[in-house]
Tab-separated table of C-alpha atoms and ligand atoms in Angstrom:
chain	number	residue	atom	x	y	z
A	9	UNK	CA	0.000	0.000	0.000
A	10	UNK	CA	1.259	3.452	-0.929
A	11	UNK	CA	0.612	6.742	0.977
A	12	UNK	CA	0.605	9.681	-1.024
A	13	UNK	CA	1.297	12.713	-0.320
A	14	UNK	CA	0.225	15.713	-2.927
A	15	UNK	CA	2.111	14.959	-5.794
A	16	UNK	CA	5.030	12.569	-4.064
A	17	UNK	CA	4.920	8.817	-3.744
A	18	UNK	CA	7.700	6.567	-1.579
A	19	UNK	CA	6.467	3.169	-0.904
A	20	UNK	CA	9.129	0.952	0.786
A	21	UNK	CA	8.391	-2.352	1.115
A	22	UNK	CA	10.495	-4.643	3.337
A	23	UNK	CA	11.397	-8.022	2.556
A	24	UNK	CA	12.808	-11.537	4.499
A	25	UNK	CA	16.030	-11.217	2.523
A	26	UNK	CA	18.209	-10.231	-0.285
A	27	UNK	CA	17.053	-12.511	-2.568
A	28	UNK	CA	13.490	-12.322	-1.731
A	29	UNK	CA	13.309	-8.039	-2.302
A	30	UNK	CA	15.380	-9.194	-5.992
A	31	UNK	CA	12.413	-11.212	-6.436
A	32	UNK	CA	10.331	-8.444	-5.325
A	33	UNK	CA	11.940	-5.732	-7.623
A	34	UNK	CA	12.411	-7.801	-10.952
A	35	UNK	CA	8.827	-8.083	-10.467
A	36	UNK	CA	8.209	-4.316	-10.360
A	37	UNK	CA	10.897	-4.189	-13.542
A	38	UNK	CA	9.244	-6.616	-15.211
A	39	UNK	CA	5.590	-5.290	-14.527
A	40	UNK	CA	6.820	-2.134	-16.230
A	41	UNK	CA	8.491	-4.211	-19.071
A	42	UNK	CA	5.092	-5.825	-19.614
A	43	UNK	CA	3.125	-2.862	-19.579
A	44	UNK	CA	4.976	-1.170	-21.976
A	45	UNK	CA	6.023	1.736	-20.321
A	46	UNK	CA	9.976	0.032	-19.700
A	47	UNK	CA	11.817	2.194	-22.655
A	48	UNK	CA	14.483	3.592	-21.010
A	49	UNK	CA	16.356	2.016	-18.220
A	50	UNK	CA	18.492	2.651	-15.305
A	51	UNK	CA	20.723	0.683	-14.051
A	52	UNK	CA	23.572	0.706	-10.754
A	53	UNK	CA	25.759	-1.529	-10.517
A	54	UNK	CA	26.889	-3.143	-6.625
A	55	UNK	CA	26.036	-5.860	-4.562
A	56	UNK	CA	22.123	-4.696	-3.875
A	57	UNK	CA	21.337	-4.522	-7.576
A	58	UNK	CA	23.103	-7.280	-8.783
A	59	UNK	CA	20.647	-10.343	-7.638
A	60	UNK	CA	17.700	-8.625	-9.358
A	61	UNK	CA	19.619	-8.372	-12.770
A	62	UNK	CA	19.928	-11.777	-12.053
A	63	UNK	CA	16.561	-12.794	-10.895
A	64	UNK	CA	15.367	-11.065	-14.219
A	65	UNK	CA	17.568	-13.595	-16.288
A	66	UNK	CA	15.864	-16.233	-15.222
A	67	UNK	CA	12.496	-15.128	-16.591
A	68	UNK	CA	11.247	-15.381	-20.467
A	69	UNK	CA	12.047	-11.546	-20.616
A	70	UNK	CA	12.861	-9.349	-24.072
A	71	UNK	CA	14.659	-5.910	-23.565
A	72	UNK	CA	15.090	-5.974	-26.976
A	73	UNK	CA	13.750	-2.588	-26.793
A	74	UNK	CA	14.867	-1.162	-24.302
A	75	UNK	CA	17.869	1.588	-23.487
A	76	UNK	CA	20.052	1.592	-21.016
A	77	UNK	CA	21.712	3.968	-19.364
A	78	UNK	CA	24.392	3.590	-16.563
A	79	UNK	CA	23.978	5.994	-13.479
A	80	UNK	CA	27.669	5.867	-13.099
A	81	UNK	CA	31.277	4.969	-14.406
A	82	UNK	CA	34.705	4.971	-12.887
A	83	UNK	CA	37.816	7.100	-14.194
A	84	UNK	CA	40.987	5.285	-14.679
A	85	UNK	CA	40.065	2.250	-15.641
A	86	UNK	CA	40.316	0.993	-19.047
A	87	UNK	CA	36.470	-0.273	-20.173
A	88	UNK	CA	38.331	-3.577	-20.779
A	89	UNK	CA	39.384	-4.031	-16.693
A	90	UNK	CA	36.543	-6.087	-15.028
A	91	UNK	CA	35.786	-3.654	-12.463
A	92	UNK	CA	34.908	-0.473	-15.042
A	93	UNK	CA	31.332	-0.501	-14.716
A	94	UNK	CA	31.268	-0.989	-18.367
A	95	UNK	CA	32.426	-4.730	-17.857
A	96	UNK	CA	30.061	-5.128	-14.881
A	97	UNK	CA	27.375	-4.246	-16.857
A	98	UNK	CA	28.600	-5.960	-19.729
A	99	UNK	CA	28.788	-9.167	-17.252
A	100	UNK	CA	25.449	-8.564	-15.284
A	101	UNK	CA	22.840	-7.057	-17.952
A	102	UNK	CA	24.400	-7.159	-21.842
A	103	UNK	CA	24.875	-10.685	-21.656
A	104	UNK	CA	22.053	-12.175	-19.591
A	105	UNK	CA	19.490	-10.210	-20.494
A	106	UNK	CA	20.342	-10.029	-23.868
A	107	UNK	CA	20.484	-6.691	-24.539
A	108	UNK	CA	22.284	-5.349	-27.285
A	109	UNK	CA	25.331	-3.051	-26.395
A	110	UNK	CA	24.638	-0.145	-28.759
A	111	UNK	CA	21.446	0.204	-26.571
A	112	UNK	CA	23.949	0.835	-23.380
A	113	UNK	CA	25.243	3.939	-22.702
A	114	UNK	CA	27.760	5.158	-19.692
A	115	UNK	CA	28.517	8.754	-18.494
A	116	UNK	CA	31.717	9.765	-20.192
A	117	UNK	CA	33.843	11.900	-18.930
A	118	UNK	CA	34.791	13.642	-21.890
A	119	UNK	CA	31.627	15.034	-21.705
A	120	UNK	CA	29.292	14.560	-18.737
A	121	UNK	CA	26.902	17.167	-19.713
A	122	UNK	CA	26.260	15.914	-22.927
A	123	UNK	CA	24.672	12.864	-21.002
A	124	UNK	CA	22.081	14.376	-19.452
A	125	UNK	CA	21.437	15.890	-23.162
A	126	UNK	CA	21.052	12.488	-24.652
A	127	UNK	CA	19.277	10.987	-21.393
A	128	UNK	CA	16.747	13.875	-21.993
A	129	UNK	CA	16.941	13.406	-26.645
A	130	UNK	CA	15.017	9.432	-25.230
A	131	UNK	CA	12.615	11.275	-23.583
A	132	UNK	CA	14.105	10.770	-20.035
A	133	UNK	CA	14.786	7.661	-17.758
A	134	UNK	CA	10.728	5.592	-17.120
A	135	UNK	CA	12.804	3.582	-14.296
A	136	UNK	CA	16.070	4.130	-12.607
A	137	UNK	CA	17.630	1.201	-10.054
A	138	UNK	CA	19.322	2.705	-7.227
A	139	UNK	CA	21.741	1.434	-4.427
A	140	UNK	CA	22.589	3.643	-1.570
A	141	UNK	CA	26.118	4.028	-0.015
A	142	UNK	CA	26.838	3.521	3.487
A	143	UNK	CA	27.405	7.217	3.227
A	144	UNK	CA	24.199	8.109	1.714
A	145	UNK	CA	25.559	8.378	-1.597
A	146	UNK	CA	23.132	7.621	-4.717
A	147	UNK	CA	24.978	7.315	-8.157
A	148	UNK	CA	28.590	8.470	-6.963
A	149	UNK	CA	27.274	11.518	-5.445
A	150	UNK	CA	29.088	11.838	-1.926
A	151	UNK	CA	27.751	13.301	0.984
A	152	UNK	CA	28.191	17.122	0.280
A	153	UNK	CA	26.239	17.161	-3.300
A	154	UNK	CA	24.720	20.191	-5.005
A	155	UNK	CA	20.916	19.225	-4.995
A	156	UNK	CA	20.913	20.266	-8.245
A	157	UNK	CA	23.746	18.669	-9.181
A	158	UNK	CA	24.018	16.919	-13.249
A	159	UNK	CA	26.108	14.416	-14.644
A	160	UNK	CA	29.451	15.397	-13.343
A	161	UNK	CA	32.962	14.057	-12.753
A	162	UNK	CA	33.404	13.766	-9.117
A	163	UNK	CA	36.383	12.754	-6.123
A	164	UNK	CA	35.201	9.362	-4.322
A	165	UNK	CA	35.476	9.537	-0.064
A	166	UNK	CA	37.639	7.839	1.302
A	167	UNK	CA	35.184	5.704	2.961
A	168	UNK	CA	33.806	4.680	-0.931
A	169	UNK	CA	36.868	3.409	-2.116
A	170	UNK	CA	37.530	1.711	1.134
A	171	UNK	CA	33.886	0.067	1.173
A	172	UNK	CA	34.383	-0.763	-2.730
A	173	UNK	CA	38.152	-2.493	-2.572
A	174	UNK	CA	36.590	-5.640	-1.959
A	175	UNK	CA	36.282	-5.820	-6.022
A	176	UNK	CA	40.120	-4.481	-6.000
A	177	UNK	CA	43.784	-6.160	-4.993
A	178	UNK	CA	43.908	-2.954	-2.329
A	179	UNK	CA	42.708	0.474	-1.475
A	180	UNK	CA	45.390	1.670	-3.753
A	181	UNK	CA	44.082	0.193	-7.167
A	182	UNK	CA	40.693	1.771	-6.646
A	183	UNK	CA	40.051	4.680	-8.622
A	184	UNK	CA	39.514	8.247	-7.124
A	185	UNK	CA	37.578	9.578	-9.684
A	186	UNK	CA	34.197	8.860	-11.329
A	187	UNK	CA	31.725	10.713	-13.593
A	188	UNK	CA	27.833	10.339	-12.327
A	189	UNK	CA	24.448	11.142	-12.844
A	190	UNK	CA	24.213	14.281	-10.297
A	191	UNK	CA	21.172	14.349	-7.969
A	192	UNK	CA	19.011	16.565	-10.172
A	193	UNK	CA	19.859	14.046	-13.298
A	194	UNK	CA	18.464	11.092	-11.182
A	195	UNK	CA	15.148	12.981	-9.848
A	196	UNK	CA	13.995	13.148	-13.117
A	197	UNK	CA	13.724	9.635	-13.611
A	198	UNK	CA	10.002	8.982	-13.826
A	199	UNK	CA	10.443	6.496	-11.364
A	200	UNK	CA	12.772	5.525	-8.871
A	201	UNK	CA	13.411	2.189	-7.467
A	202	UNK	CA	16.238	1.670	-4.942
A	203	UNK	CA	17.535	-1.373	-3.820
A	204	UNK	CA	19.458	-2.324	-0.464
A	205	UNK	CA	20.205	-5.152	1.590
A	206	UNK	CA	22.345	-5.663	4.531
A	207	UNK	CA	22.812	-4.411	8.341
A	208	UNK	CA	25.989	-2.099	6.590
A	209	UNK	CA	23.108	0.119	4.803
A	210	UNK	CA	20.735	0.437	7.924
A	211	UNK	CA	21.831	3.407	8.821
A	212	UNK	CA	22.009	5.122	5.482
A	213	UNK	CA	18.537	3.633	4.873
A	214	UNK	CA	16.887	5.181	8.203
A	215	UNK	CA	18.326	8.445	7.723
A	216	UNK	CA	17.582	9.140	3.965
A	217	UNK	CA	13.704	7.575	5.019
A	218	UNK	CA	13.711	9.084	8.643
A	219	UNK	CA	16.206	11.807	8.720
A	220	UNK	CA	16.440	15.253	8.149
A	221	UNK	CA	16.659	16.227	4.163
A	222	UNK	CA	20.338	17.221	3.773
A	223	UNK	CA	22.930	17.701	1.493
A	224	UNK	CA	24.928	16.035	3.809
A	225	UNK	CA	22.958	12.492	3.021
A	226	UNK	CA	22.768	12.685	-0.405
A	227	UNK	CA	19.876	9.976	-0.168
A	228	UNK	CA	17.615	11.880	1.398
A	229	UNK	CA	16.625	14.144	-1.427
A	230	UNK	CA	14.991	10.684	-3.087
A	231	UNK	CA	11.797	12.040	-0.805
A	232	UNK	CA	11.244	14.852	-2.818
A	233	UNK	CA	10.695	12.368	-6.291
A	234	UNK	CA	7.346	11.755	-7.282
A	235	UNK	CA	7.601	8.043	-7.452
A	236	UNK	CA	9.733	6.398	-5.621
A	237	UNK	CA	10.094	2.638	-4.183
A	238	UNK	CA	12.554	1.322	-1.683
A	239	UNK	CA	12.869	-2.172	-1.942
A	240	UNK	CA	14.950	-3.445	1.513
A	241	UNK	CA	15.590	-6.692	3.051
A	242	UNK	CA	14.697	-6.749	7.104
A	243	UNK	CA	18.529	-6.228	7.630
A	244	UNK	CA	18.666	-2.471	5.565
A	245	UNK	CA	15.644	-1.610	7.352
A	246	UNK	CA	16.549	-2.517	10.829
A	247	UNK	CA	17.090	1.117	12.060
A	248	UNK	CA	13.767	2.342	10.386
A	249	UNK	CA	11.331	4.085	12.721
A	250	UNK	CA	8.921	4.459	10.639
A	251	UNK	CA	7.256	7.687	8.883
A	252	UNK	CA	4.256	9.351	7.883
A	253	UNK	CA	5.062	8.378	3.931
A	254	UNK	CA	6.460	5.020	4.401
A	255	UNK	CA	4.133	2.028	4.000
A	256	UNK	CA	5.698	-1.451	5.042
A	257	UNK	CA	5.005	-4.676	4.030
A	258	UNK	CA	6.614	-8.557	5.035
A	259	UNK	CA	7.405	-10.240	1.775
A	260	UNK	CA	7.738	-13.561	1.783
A	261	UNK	CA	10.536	-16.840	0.377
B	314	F6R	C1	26.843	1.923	-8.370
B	314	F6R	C2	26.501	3.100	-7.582
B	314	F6R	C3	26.662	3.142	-6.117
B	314	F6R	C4	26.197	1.876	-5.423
B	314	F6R	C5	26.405	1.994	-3.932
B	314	F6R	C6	26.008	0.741	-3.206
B	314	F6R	O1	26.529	2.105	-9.736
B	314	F6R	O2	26.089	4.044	-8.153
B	314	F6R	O3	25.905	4.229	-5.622
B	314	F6R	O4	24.846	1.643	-5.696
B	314	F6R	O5	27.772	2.253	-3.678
B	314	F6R	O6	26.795	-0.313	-3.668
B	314	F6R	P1	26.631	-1.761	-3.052
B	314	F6R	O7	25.235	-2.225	-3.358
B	314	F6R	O8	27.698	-2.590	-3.715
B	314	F6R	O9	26.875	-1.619	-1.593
């Protein structure tokens, strides 16, 4: 059940575990897919998102016709190494769900505004997948983000490239730069749909849901979207203590 109120929607729905909010939000993807109204699609890469790219393989699904576009991409890293989001995409939604790779476009860095200029030429983003950072960020925007930030290069904290050299041989091979969708790029999405599991994103969760709206927790702007859906498992949404605009509901294995 959604509460709405005016013109904003959040729904977050709360789920036994990872795999069973995946389930949960291929659904929603795949609802949308169905529907017709799936042209243009987010996608994040990391370890929330990942199981529902997966979970969508496994169903009889075309995105034949559908565009991609990446919220994010390292800088430094040759597309070919298997961390550039390129190759995780490449790995996690080319290949599996068969999409074509001249429908997938990443944020260059050469030119970050012209992404938001060819995001906007497809008529905008109908769904974008979110993860949040332990840090609040959304997309690589770090704690400290313009609001009305666009597609931008920006310097990764510390605690980003610490949290992320579990993909790397150390600290020291993770990049420091990274171009991303800014803040005001991802609110216009038509619709939002962010993913988290794990007791390491409680807190991030609870404060961009519960908290104060601040700069300082970049994922706490995500209120101010019209349509928005947080799909958690029980251990992201440990710390929530509930609000007037958050609906909850068990899912079930
Ligand atoms: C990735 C991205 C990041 C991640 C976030 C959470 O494209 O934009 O914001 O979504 O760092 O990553 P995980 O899920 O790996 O903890």
């Amino acid at each position: 059940m959604a509460v709405a109120l005016s013109h904003r929607k959040t729904v977050s729905n709360v789920y036994s575990d990872a795999q069973a909010a995946a389930v949960a939000a291929a659904d929603m993807i795949e609802a949308r897919l169905e529907a017709g109204t799936l042209h243009t699609f987010g996608v994040a890469t990391g370890s929330s998102p990942s199981p529902v790219y997966r979970e969508l393989s496994r169903r009889a699904l075309s995105f034949s016709d559908v565009t991609v576009f990446a919220l994010d991409e390292y800088l430094g890293l040759v597309p070919e190494h298997p961390q550039s989001y390129r190759a995780v995409i490449e790995r996690e939604v080319i290949v599996p769900l068969a999409v074509s790779p001249h429908q997938v476009h990443l944020p260059d860095g050469a030119d970050p505004a012209g992404y938001d200029q060819m995001i906007a030429d497809h008529g905008g983003i109908d769904l974008q997948v979110l993860g949040i950072g332990r840090n609040g960020h959304v997309g690589f925007n770090e704690p400290g983000s313009p609001f009305d930030s666009r597609t931008r290069i920006v310097d990764l904290d510390d605690s980003t490239r610490a949290a992320n050299a579990r993909f790397f041989p150390s600290i020291d091979d993770v990049p420091r730069w990274a171009v991303t969708q800014g803040i005001a790029t991802i609110l216009a999405a038509h619709s939002l749909l962010v993913v988290a599991s794990g007791g390491e994103k409680a807190h991030a969760v609870s404060a961009a849901l519960d908290g104060p709206r601040t700069e300082r927790l970049p994922a706490s702007v995500l209120r101010d979207h019209r349509d928005v859906t947080w799909i958690l498992d029980r251990d992201a949404a440990a710390m929530l203590r509930g609000s007037a605009n958050k609906s909850t509901a068990e899912g079930t294995t």
